[in-house]
Coordinates of C-alpha atoms in Angstrom, one line a residue:
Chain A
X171 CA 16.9 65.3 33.8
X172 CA 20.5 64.6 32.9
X173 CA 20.9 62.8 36.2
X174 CA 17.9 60.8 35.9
X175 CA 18.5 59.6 32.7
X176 CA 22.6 58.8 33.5
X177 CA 20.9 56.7 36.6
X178 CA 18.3 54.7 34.7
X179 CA 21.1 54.0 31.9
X180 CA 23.3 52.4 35.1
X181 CA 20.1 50.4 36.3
X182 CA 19.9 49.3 32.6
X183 CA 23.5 48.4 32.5
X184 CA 23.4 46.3 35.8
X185 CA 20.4 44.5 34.7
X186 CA 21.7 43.5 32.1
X187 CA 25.3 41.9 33.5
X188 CA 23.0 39.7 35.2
X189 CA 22.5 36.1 32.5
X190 CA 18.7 35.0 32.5
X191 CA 19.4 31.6 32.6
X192 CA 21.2 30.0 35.6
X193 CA 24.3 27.8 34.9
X194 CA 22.8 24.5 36.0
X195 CA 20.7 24.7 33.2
X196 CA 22.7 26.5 30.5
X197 CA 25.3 24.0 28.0
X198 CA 28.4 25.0 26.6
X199 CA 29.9 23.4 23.3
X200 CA 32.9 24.3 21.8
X201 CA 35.1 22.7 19.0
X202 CA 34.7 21.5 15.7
X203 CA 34.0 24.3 13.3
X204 CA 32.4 21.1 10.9
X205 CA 30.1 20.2 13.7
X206 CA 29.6 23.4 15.1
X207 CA 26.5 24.3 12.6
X208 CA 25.1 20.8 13.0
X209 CA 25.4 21.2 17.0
X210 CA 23.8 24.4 16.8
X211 CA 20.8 23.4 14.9
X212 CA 20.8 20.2 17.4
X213 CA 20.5 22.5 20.2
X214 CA 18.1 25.0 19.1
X215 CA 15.4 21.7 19.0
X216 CA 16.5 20.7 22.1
X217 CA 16.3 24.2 23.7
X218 CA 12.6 24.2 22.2
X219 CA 12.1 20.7 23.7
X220 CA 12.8 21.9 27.4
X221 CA 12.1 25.5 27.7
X222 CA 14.5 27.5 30.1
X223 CA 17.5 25.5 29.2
X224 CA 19.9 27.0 26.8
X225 CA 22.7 25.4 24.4
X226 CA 25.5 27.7 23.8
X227 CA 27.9 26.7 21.3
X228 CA 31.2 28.0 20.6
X229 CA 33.4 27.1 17.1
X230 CA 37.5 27.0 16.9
X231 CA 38.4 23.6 15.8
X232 CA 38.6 19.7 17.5
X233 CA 42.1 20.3 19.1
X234 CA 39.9 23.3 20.9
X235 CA 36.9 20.7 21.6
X236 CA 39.2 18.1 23.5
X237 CA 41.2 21.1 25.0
X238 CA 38.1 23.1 26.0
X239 CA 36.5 19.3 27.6
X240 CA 39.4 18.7 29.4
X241 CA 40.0 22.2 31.3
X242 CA 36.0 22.2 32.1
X243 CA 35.9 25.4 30.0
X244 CA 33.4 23.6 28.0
X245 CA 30.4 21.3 29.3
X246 CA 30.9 18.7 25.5
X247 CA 33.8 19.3 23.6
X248 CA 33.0 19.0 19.3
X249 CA 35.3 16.5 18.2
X250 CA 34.9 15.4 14.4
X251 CA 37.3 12.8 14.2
X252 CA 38.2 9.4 16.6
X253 CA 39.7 10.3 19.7
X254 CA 43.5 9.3 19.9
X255 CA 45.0 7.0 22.4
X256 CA 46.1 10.2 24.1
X257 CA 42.8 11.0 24.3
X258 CA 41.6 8.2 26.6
X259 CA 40.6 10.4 29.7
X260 CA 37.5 11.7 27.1
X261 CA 34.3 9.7 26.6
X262 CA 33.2 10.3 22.8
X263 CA 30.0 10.0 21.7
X264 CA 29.0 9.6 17.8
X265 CA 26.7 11.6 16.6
X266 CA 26.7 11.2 12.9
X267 CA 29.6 10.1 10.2
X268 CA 31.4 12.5 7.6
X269 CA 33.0 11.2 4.6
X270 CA 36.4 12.7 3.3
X271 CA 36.5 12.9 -0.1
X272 CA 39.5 14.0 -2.7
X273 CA 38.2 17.2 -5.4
X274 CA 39.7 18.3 -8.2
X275 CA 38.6 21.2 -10.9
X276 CA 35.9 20.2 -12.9
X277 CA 37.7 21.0 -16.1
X278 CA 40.8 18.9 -15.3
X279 CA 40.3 15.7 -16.9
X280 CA 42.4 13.6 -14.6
X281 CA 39.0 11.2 -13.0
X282 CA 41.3 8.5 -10.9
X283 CA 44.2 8.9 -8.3
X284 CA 46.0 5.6 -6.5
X285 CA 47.1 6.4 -3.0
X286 CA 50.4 6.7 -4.1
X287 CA 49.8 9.3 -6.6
X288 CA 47.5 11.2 -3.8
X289 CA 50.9 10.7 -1.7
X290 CA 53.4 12.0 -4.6
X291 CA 51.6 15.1 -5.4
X292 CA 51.1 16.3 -1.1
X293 CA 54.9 15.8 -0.7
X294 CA 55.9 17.5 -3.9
X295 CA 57.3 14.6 -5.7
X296 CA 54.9 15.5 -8.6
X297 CA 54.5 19.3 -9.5
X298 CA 52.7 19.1 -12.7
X299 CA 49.3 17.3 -14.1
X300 CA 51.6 16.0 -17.1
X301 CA 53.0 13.6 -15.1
X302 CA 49.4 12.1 -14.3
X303 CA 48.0 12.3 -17.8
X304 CA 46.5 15.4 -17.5
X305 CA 47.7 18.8 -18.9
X306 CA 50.5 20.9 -19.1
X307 CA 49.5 22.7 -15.6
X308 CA 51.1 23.1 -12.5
X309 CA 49.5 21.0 -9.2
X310 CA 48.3 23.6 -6.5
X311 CA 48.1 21.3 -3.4
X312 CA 45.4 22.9 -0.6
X313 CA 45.9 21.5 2.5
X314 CA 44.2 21.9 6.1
X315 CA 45.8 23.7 8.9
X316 CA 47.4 22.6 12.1
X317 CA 44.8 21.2 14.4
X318 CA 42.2 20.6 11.9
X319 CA 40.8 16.9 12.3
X320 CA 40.4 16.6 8.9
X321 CA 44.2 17.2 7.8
X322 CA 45.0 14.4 10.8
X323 CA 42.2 12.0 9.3
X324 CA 44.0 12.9 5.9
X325 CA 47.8 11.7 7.3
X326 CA 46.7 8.9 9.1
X327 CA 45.1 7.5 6.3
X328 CA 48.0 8.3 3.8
X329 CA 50.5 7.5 6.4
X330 CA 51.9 11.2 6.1
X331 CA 53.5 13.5 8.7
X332 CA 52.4 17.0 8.1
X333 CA 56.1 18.2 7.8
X334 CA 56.6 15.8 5.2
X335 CA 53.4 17.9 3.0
X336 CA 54.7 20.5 0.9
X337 CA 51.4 22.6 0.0
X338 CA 50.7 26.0 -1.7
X339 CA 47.9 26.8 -0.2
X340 CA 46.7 26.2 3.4
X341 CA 43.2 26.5 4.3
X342 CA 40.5 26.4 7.8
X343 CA 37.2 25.5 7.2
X344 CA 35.3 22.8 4.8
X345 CA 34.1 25.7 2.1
X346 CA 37.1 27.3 2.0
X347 CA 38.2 24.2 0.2
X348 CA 35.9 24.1 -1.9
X349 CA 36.1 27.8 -2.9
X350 CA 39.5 27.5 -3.3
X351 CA 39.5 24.5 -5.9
X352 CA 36.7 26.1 -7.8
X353 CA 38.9 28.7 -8.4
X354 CA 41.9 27.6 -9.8
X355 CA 42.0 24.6 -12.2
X356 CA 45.2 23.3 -11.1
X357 CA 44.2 22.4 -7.7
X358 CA 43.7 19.1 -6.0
X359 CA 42.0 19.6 -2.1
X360 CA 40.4 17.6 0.4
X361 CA 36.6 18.3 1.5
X362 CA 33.3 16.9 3.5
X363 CA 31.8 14.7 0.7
X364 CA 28.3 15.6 1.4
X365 CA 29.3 19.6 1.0
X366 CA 31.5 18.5 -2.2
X367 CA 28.3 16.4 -3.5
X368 CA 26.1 19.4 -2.7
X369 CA 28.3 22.1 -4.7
X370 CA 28.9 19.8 -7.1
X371 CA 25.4 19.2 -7.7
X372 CA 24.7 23.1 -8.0
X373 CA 27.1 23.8 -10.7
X374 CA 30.4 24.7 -8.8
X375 CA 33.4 23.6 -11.1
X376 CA 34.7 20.6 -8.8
X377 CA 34.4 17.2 -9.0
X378 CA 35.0 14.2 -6.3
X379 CA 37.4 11.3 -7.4
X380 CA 37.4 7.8 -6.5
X381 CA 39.0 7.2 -3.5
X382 CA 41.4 3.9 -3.7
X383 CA 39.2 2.8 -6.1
X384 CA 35.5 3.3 -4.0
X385 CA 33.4 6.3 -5.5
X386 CA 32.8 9.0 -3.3
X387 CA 29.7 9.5 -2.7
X388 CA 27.4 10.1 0.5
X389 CA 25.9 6.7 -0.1
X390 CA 28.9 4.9 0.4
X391 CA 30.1 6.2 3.4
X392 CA 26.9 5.5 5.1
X393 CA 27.0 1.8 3.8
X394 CA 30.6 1.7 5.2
X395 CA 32.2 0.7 2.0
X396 CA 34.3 4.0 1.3
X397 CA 37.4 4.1 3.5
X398 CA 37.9 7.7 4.4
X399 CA 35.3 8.6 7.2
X400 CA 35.3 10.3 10.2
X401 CA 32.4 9.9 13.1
X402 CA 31.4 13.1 14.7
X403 CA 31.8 13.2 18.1
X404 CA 30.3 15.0 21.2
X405 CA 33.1 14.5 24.3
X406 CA 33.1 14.5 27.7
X407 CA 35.4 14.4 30.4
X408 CA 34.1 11.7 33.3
X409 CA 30.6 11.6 33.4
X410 CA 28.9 14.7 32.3
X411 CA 26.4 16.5 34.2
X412 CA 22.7 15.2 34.0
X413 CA 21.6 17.7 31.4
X414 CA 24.5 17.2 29.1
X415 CA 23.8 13.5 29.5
X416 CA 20.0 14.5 28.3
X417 CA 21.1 16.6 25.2
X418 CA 23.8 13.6 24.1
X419 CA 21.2 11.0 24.4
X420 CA 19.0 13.9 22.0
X421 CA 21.6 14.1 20.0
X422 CA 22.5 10.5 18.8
X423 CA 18.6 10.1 18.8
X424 CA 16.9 9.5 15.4
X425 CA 14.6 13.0 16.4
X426 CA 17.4 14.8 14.2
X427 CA 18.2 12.8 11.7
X428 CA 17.1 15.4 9.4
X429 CA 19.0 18.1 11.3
X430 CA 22.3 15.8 10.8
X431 CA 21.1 15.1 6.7
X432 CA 20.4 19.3 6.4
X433 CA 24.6 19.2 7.3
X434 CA 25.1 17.1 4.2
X435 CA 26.3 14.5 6.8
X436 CA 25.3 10.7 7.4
X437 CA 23.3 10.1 10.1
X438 CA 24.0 6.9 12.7
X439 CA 20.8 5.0 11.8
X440 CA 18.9 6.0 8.9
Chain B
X267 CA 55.5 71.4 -25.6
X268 CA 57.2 69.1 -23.3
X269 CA 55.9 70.6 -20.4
X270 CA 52.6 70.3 -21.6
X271 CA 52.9 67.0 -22.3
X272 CA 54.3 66.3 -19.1
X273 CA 51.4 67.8 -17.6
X274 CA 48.8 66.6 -19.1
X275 CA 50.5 62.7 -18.2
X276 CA 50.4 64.1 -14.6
X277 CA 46.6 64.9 -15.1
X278 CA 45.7 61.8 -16.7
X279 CA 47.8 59.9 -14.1
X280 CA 45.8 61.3 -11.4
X281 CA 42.1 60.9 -12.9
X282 CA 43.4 56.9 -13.7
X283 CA 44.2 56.8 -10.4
X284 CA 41.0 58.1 -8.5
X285 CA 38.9 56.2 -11.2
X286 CA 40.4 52.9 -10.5
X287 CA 40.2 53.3 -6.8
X288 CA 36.7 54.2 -7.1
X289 CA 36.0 51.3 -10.0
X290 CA 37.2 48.7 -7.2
X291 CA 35.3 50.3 -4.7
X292 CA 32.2 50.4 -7.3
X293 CA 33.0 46.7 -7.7
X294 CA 33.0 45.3 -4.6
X295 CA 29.9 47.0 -4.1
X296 CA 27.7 46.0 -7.2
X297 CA 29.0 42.3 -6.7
X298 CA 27.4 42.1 -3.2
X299 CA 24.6 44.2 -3.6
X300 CA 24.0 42.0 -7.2
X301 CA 24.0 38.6 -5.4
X302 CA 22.9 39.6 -1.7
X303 CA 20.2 41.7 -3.2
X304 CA 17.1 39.0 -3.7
X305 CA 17.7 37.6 -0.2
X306 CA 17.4 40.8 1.2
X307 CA 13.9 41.3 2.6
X308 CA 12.1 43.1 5.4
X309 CA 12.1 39.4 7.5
X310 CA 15.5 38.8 6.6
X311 CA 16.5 41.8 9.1
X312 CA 13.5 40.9 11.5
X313 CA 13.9 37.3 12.2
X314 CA 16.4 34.3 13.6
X315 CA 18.5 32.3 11.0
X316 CA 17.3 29.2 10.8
X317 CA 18.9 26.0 9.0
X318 CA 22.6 27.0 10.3
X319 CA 21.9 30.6 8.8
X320 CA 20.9 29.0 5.4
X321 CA 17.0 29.9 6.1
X322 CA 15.6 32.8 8.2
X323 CA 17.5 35.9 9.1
X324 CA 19.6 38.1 10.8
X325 CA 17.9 39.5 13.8
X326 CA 19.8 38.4 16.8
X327 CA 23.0 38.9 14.8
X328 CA 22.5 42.5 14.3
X329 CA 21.4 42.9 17.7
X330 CA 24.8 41.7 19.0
X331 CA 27.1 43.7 16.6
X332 CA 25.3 47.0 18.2
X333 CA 25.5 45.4 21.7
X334 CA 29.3 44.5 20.5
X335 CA 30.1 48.0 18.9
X336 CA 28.4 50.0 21.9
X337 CA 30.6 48.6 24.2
X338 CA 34.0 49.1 22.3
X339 CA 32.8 52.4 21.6
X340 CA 32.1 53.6 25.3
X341 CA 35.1 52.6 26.3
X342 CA 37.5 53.4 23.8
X343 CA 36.6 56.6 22.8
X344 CA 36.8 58.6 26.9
X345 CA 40.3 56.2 27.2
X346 CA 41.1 57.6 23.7
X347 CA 40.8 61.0 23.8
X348 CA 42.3 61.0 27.5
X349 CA 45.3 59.7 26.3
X350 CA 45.5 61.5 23.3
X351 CA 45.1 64.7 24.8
X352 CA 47.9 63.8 27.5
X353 CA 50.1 62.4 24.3
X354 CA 49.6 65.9 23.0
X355 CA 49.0 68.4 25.7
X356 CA 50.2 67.1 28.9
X357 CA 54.0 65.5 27.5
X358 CA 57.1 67.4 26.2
X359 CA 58.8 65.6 23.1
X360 CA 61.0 63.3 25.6
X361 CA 61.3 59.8 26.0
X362 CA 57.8 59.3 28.1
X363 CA 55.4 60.5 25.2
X364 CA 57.7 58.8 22.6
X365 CA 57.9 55.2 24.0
X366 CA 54.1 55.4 24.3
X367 CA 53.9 56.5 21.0
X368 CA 56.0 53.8 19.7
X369 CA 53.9 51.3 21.7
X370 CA 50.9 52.4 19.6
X371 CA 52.4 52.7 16.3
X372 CA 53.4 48.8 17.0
X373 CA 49.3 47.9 18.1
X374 CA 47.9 49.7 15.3
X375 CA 49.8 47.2 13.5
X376 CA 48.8 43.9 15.4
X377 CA 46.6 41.4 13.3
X378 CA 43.5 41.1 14.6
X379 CA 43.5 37.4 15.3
X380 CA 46.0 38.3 18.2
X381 CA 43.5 40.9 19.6
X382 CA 41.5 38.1 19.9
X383 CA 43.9 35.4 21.5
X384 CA 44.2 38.1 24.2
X385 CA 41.1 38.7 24.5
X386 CA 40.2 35.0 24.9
X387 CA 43.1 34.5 27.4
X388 CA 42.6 37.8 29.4
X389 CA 38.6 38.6 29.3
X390 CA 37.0 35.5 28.3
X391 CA 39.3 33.0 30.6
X392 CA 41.5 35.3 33.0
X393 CA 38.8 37.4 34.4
X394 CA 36.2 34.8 33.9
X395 CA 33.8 36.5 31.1
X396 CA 33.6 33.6 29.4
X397 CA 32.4 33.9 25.8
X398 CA 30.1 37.2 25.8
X399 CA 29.4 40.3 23.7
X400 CA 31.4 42.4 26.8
X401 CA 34.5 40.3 26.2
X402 CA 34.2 41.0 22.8
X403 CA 33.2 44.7 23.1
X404 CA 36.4 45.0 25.2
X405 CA 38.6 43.5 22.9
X406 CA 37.7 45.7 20.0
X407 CA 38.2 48.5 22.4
X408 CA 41.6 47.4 22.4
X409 CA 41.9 47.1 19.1
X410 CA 40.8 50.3 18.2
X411 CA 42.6 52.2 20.6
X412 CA 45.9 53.0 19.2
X413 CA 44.2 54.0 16.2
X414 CA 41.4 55.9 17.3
X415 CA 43.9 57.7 19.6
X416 CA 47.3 58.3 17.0
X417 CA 44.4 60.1 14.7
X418 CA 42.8 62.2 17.6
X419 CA 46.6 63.3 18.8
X420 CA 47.8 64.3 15.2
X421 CA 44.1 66.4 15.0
X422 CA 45.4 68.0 18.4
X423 CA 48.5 68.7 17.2
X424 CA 47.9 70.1 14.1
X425 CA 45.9 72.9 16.5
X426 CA 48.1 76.0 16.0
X427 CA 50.1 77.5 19.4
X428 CA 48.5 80.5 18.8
X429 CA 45.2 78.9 19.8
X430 CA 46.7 77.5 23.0
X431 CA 48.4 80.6 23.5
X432 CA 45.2 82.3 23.4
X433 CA 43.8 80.3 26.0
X434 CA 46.4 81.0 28.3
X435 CA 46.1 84.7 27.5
X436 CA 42.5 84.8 28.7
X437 CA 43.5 83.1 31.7
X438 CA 41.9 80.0 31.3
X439 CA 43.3 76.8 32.4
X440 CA 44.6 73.8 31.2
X441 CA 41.9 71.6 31.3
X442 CA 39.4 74.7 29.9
X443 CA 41.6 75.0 27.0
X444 CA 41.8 71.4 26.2
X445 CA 38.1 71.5 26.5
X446 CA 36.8 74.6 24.9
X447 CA 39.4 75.0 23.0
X448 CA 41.6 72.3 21.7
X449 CA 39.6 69.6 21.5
X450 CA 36.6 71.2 19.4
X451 CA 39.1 72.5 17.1
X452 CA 40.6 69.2 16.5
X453 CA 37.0 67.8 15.6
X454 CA 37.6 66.6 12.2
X455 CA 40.2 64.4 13.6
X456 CA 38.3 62.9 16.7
X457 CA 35.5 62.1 13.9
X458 CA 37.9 60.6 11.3
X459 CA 39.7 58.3 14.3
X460 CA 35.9 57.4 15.4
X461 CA 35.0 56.5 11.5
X462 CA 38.3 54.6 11.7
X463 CA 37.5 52.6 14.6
X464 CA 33.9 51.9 13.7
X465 CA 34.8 51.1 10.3
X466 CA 37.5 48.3 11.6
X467 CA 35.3 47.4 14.7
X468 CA 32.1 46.6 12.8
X469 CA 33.7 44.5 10.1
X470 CA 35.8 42.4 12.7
X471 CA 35.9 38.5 12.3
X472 CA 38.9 37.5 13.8
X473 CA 39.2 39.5 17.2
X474 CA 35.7 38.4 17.8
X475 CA 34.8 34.9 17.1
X476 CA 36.8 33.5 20.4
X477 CA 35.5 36.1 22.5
X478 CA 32.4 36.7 21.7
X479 CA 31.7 33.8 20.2
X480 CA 29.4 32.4 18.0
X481 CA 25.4 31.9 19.7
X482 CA 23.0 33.1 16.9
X483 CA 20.1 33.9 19.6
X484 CA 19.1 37.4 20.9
X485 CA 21.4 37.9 23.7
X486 CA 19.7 38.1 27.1
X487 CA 22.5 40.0 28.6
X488 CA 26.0 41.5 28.2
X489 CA 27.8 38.6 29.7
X490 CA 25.6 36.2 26.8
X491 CA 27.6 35.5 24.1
X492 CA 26.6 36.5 20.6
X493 CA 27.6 36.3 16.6
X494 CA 28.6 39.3 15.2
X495 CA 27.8 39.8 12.0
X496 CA 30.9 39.7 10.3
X497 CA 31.8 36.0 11.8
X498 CA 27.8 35.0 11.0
X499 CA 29.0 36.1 7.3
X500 CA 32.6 34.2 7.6
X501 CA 31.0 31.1 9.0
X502 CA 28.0 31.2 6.4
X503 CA 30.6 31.9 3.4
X504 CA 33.9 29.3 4.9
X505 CA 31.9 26.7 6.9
X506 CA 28.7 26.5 5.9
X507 CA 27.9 25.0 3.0
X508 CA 24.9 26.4 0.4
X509 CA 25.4 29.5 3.1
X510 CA 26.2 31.7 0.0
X511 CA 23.3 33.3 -0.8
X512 CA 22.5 34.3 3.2
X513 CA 25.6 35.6 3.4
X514 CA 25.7 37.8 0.5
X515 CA 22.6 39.5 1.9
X516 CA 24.5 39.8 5.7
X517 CA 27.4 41.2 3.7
X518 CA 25.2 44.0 2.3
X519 CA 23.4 44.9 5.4
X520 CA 27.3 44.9 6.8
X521 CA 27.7 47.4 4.0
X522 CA 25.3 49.7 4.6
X523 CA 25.4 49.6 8.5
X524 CA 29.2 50.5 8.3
X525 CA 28.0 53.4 6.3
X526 CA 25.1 54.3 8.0
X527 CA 27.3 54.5 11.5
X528 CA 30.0 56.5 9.7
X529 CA 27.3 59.4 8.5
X530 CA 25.9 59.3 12.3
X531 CA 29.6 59.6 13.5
X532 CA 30.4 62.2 11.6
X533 CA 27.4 64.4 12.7
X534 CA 27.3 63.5 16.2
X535 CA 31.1 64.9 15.9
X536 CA 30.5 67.5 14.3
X537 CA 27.9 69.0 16.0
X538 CA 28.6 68.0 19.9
X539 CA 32.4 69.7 19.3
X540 CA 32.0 72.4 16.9
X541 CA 29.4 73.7 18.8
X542 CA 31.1 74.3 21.8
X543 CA 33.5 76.5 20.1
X544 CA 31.3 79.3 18.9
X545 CA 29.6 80.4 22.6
X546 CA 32.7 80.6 24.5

């Protein structure tokens, strides 16, 4: 009895090492923890669109997305920023737009920052909110980690080097921002817009300031007027294989413009 | 006078003491059980999240963690209690048994993260596993292990000579005494190291999300990748936002799994090595 049941438990096991579906039609995506949910819902329709195929995606960041293309570990590498002119042996392809917006607490009563302020406060030069008008508190600066595309969207545009950033608190993903701003009234972050605009909306104690002047709001990053926006990208290296071609065309289609809008991002055409 | 005084601080220092412990516990507890409560639902368990994990429900995710967990656990605890019982049996204090030890002491101590950048290099990459619940399984077997085997070696250990001197008495052999004898009697041990390991295994983010990865479907096979529920919580709670409510709920069922697996743990213990000590 014991043997019998020790053999059909090693039948099980082998089964099951064998995967259903067969690699020629079977995705992988890895990258971008931002567009990793969005991809995920993306592929879900897709997989219910043409049964027997099967989108896995895989999270860890963009420098993981372009690394993960590159090697062939990955069929489309999630990318959610420009690719750089290193970056030229990848194809990108947009499939929506994500605004970058500046939060602070809700209770701090600072509402405008010029660029050189934003500057000032990420490389120390001012530690406290008296210096800006606003109370006797000191600034808690939350910035991205190393490899994040949002903290290089954020240098770029400020013309920073990361070394140069003196922060007290360094952070991963989009809601961890967010979380961590809520929670201490001193602290100035960086964040998605639509997310900020969505927490914002439901009572969470931040609030989303001008940026050089535009307001930041969803609307104006999808009528190109605020400055700080990043596409989302799906990337391949050469030409990808004819199903991955198939799910890119999916995804840049107007059939999930609702998926992309769900994300709190902007879709390409509305 | 004094001394009374003294002891009654002593007393009051330890009741303060156990009741703060337990308020934080208590805490922790209410808050996620408050807020994850009115999610919680019979189809929450039973179906797929939907909506990035905002809508829908766990299903597939709590499939993988077993899938995840089963694996760890089959492998870690023969290797364990092997090498445990070599550490302890098998080895004269000497440099052999010590070195190993040391070598233990230092991986009990590793963040989990790293776990999981070997386990990405050397399961997922190296021997081609790619992102699946048996590179994950493997790599919480390796994080588990010095653990799991540091508490089964002090339980053998702390097994008086007289026991294995017993054994020798009667003429049995090694390998009889370590089973008959030893090993049942060092029980409470093997079941605190498993409680240990299960405890850390099932509530692992880090070591998990780059190996066995992040697909919210019901796995069709070991070599499928799929979320665990402690990275479905971390991704609903970090990444995604209006995820809060979802991932209160996971946290609960996380909760009460953890405990649920520790209770079964502890009786299965129990009863499979106690048992064997009585007949002989």
């Amino acid at each position: 009895m014991n043997r019998i049941a020790k053999t059909l438990l090693v039948l099980l096991a082998a089964g099951w090492l064998q995967p259903l579906a067969a690699a020629d039609d079977r995705l992988t995506l890895t990258g971008s923890s931002t567009v990793a949910p969005l991809a995920l819902e993306i592929g879900k329709r897709f997989e219910r669109e043409n049964p027997g195929v099967r989108v896995d995606v895989q999270t860890g960041g963009s420098s993981r997305g372009i690394n993960d293309a590159r090697l062939g570990l990955a069929d489309i590498g999630l990318v959610s920023r420009a690719l750089n002119a290193e970056e030229k042996d990848l194809t990108a392809y947009t499939i929506a737009l994500d605004g970058i917006g500046i939060i602070l607490h809700r209770d701090n009563p600072v509402r405008q920052l010029s660029v050189e302020q934003i500057v000032d406060i990420y490389t120390g030069k001012t530690r406290n909110w008296r210096e800006l008008g606003g109370p006797d508190k000191p600034i808690t600066a939350v910035n991205k980690a190393e490899g994040r595309s949002t903290l290089e969207l954020f240098l770029h545009y400020f013309a920073l080097k990361n070394s140069q950033i003196r922060a007290q608190v360094v952070i991963g993903d989009n809601q961890q921002g967010i979380k961590t701003v809520a929670g201490n009234p001193g602290a100035i972050g960086y964040v998605s817009i639509g997310s900020a605009e969505f927490e914002q909306k439901r009572g969470v104690p931040i609030r989303l300031i001008p940026m050089d002047g535009v307001e930041a709001s969803v609307a104006a990053v999808r009528d190109g007027s605020y400055p700080l926006s990043r596409p989302l990208n799906l990337v391949v290296k050469g030409k990808p294989p004819a199903l991955g071609e198939r799910f890119i065309g999916f995804a840049r289609s107007a059939a999930v413009n609702d998926l992309v809008e769900a994300q709190f991002f902007v879709p390409l055409e509305p | 006078m004094g001394e009374k005084l003294a002891e009654r601080t002593f007393t009051t220092a330890v009741w303060l003491s156990v009741a703060l412990v337990a308020a934080v516990f208590l805490w922790i507890v209410a808050d996620v059980a408050l807020r994850g409560f009115s999610t919680l639902s019979w189809s929450f368990l039973s179906q797929a999240p939907g909506d990035a994990g905002r809508t829908g429900g766990i299903a597939p995710i709590l499939v993988s963690t077993l899938l995840i967990l089963s694996i760890a656990l089959a492998v870690a605890v023969p290797l364990g209690l092997a090498v445990a019982v070599w550490l302890s049996e098998f080895t004269r204090a000497g440099r052999g048994g010590d070195t190993m030890r040391l070598f233990l002491d230092v991986l009990a101590g590793v963040p989990s993260i790293v776990y999981g950048l070997f386990g990405n290099a050397f399961f997922s990459i190296y021997l081609g596993l790619g992102f699946s619940l048996l590179s994950g399984g493997l790599t919480l077997a390796c994080m588990i292990l010095p653990v799991f085997i540091r508490t089964c070696e002090a339980g053998l250990g702390a097994v008086g000579s007289e026991w294995r001197l017993g054994a020798l008495a009667a003429g049995m052999t090694h390998g009889a005494a370590v089973r008959h004898i030893l090993l049942p009697a060092a029980a409470p041990a093997v079941a605190a190291g498993l409680v240990l390991g299960i405890g850390r295994a099932t509530a692992e983010t880090a070591a998990l999300i780059f190996t066995s990865g992040y697909v919210d479907r019901i796995p069709g096979s070991l070599l499928d990748s799929g979320r665990a529920l402690a990275v479905h919580i971390y991704d609903l709670s970090m990444n995604v936002t209006g995820g809060d409510a979802a991932a209160y709920a996971s946290a609960l069922v996380l909760i009460a799994l953890i405990a649920l697996l520790n209770v079964l743990a502890q009786a299965l213990t129990d009863n499979w090595l106690s048992r064997r000590i009585t007949p002989l």
